[in-house]
Amino acid sequence: MKKTATSLLGLALTAGLLSAGSADAGRISASLLDQAKRNVTTPVGVIVRFRLPDTGQGRAAFKTLRAQLQGAIAQLGPAAGFVNGALKQTGAELWLDQSIFLKLTPGQARVLASLPIVEEVFENFKVQVPRAVALSSSSAPAGTPWHLQNIGAPQAWAAGFRGQGIRIGHLDTGVDASSPELAGKVAAFQEFNADGDKVASSPHDTEQHGTHTAGLLVGKTVGVAPDAKVLSALVLPNSEGTFAQVIAGMQWVLDPDNNADTNDGANVVSMSLGLPGTYQEFVNPVQNMLKAGVIPVFAIGNFGPAAGSTGSPGNIPDVIGVGAVDQSGNVASFSSRGPVVWTGAYTGTFVKPDIMAPGVDITSSYPGGGYGSRSGTSQAAPIAAGAVAVMLSARPGSSLDIIKQALYGSASNAGSKNNTTGYGTINLPGALAKLGVNAGTQPAPAPAPAPAPTPTPAPAPAQPTGPSGFTLCATENSKCNFSGEKQVAFGTAGKYNTANKTNGVECNVGTFGDPASGQAKGCFIRDVPQTQQPTPAPTPRPAPAPTPAPAPTPAPNTSKKPSILLIDDDKGQGADVTANLRDAIKANAAPGSAFVIDRSRGPIPLSEFTKYDVVIWATGEQYEGTLDASDQAVLTQYLAQGGRLILTGQDVGYDIGSSSFYRDTLKTRFVADSSGTVKFVTSGALGNVAYNLNAAGSAQNQYYPDVISNIGSSVVAATWGSAGANAGTITAQSIRVDQNRGRTAQKTQDVRGLVQSIATQVIGNVLGSIFGQSQTPQKAPVQKVQAQFAQEEAGAIVLNDAGKYRTVTMGFGLEGLTPTSRSELLKVTLNWLMR
């Protein structure tokens, strides 16, 4: 029957709807369009969003949105009957988004997108919550927890405002309603499946995250608004879900009984999930929420500390985006920073976050009656949402603008806003005072850096001081602009991290690290010394006097190009590594000092390595047996004698990531099999430069670039996708179609190192079945929405300065870059190795 219905839709669309003018055509996602062009016939779940007027206001808008959606379906003409039938079988009406979920072939989706009434069609992309680890387990807190004292919740309670009469929407992994903290606090519960349909179940938590965040909202002893109630939607079962699930949960918490004439929905909504970057998909439902008068309070993201690291939907300009501070009022390193640049529904550059709340080592409820401590903007967001609920209980019916004015105007930054702390940390008594309610003057212990009872502007931070010979270019969290190459020192008062940068740099700890924690830092610049030495003036020129011969281990002068040995270890698999790397090595090696050895001819003795300043070991497309036990042993000996190694190849971590050599010698952790993106951005010693794999002119042989991270003293010097990106941004598919069927087959059976395990069937679909003639069912590319927890970096390059030796681990093959990019990256890498 489903095949018949699908066929009918195809006939109806083809017969009657192909004449839609291109000027009026809706938009279809690039991946769906690509599948349609390749005549993929397997149905996939898609979101069909309609182009409808958006004029409703207040809770009555819910009724209008439903009616408009039904009207839009009726306007589909020949397809309307099928769509209604499909909705009854496997679809869902997402009226808050003015869209529907359907299962269509990519070709059918393409034709449906051509209808004038259709705004866009895109996949029902996956969302995912990274596994959270409790910092500690504990008993019920003794006394009032610090996070409540920090924002002044006890003073608000003493004045009689505890969130009474307020309902808070809670979208998460579920909730344990039997927790002692939450007994009687869960007004309603609803679970949703991947298609956005309701699932009959009793309240339960599929992880611990949901119970923890719910406790911070309304918990008896840990919650900010203990007399409020939660409407809890389970939209991320077992920490995974879909866009349709999230939207279905959002509309349910706004109108649980599906009757706009009854006022039983949420007054404020708390969400601790998000994707790094700006996602237009979230804008439409959020705007409809705002028009209904519901206040959205969302986590800003755990993608910091780099500038421009916020996540959606917390970075949507109209929502209250919440960052995290610790018990001393310091911004958590993981808390995302602005600015955020939007184009589309919003256009411009916006300051984010909006407000800060406690988010480090926060104790709250766990399923089964226990307690645990967690960190993240996941914790800060419900604390802020609870504060809004308290404000609404003091002044019911207050609009979003009124709440924002009171919340922002009373926070610790005294009315000023920046891209690190927003308006500052919440002061709940002060916010109530702005609403005309007396609840004391300020939080009790108020550990946050703030202020006296009368909010006077804070004194300007002390001006950072630079090293001798350098000029201040920019203060922390701003852009240092200059042309050409400069030496940049980041820090203050004798504590600096220094690197050569080209054509400007973001002045923040995400780029340079934090050499002077807690102090106002800046970027100071000077021309690059001719000697290329990063700090002190060079020692007197080594005259032809009998000074000691060059030390065996200390770094040689960087003005001298190194001798280089290239080990070709591609074993004949794919493009020849030597051919692609020869020119870059020749350009950066001392004249006549570069040599190549083909590893396939047999083991290489230690004596060969010790002749050269730097060894480059390149594995090409080889994905198993990349470095055998004898290779690892001889390299370990070479490094122990003061060697310098660059290891480059897309599957080295996949192959030997669990070995002692990889972890203990290279100080590198294998995180995931594929980055899911061709772009990586360098930082620190390698400069602030974006590179792309597989561009025209490269070997175009990169399929599964490793995602790696540092261990101990090593550092991540490049991340996938954007500067400072973390493992939560990783997708689970290769970055291009892999024609190597043997490798594809192996990876579908033995997928190592993903951020979270994904069923073999799904991995097979994602990594295998999208490749040409495969008959395995097609799946949409994986995109993830994560609860906001600090994650290890999504590294592309790890630098390891072990003192006696240095190593550079690249999770990709250098041959995958264009000749110019290859040479530039090799140059800065060799500079670091040799300095």
PDB file of N, CA and C in Angstrom, residues 76 191 267 301 386 632 672 807:
ATOM      1  N   LEU A  76      -2.231  21.630  -2.218  1.00  0.00           N
ATOM      2  CA  LEU A  76      -1.250  20.832  -2.945  1.00  0.00           C
ATOM      3  C   LEU A  76      -1.831  20.187  -4.197  1.00  0.00           C
ATOM      4  N   GLU A 191       6.404  11.644  25.306  1.00  0.00           N
ATOM      5  CA  GLU A 191       7.535  11.160  24.520  1.00  0.00           C
ATOM      6  C   GLU A 191       7.181  11.236  23.038  1.00  0.00           C
ATOM      7  N   ASN A 267       4.800  28.896  29.948  1.00  0.00           N
ATOM      8  CA  ASN A 267       5.036  30.343  29.924  1.00  0.00           C
ATOM      9  C   ASN A 267       6.480  30.660  29.531  1.00  0.00           C
ATOM     10  N   GLY A 301      25.807  27.386  24.200  1.00  0.00           N
ATOM     11  CA  GLY A 301      26.739  26.430  23.623  1.00  0.00           C
ATOM     12  C   GLY A 301      27.991  26.240  24.447  1.00  0.00           C
ATOM     13  N   GLY A 386      14.614  29.194  35.290  1.00  0.00           N
ATOM     14  CA  GLY A 386      13.958  29.218  36.593  1.00  0.00           C
ATOM     15  C   GLY A 386      13.838  30.628  37.134  1.00  0.00           C
ATOM     16  N   GLN A 632      57.032   1.391  14.397  1.00  0.00           N
ATOM     17  CA  GLN A 632      56.808   2.145  15.625  1.00  0.00           C
ATOM     18  C   GLN A 632      58.027   2.073  16.539  1.00  0.00           C
ATOM     19  N   ALA A 672      37.671  10.133  16.300  1.00  0.00           N
ATOM     20  CA  ALA A 672      36.635   9.676  15.376  1.00  0.00           C
ATOM     21  C   ALA A 672      37.227   9.370  14.011  1.00  0.00           C
ATOM     22  N   THR A 807      56.964  16.064  17.778  1.00  0.00           N
ATOM     23  CA  THR A 807      56.198  15.366  16.751  1.00  0.00           C
ATOM     24  C   THR A 807      55.013  16.210  16.322  1.00  0.00           C
TER      25      THR A 807
END
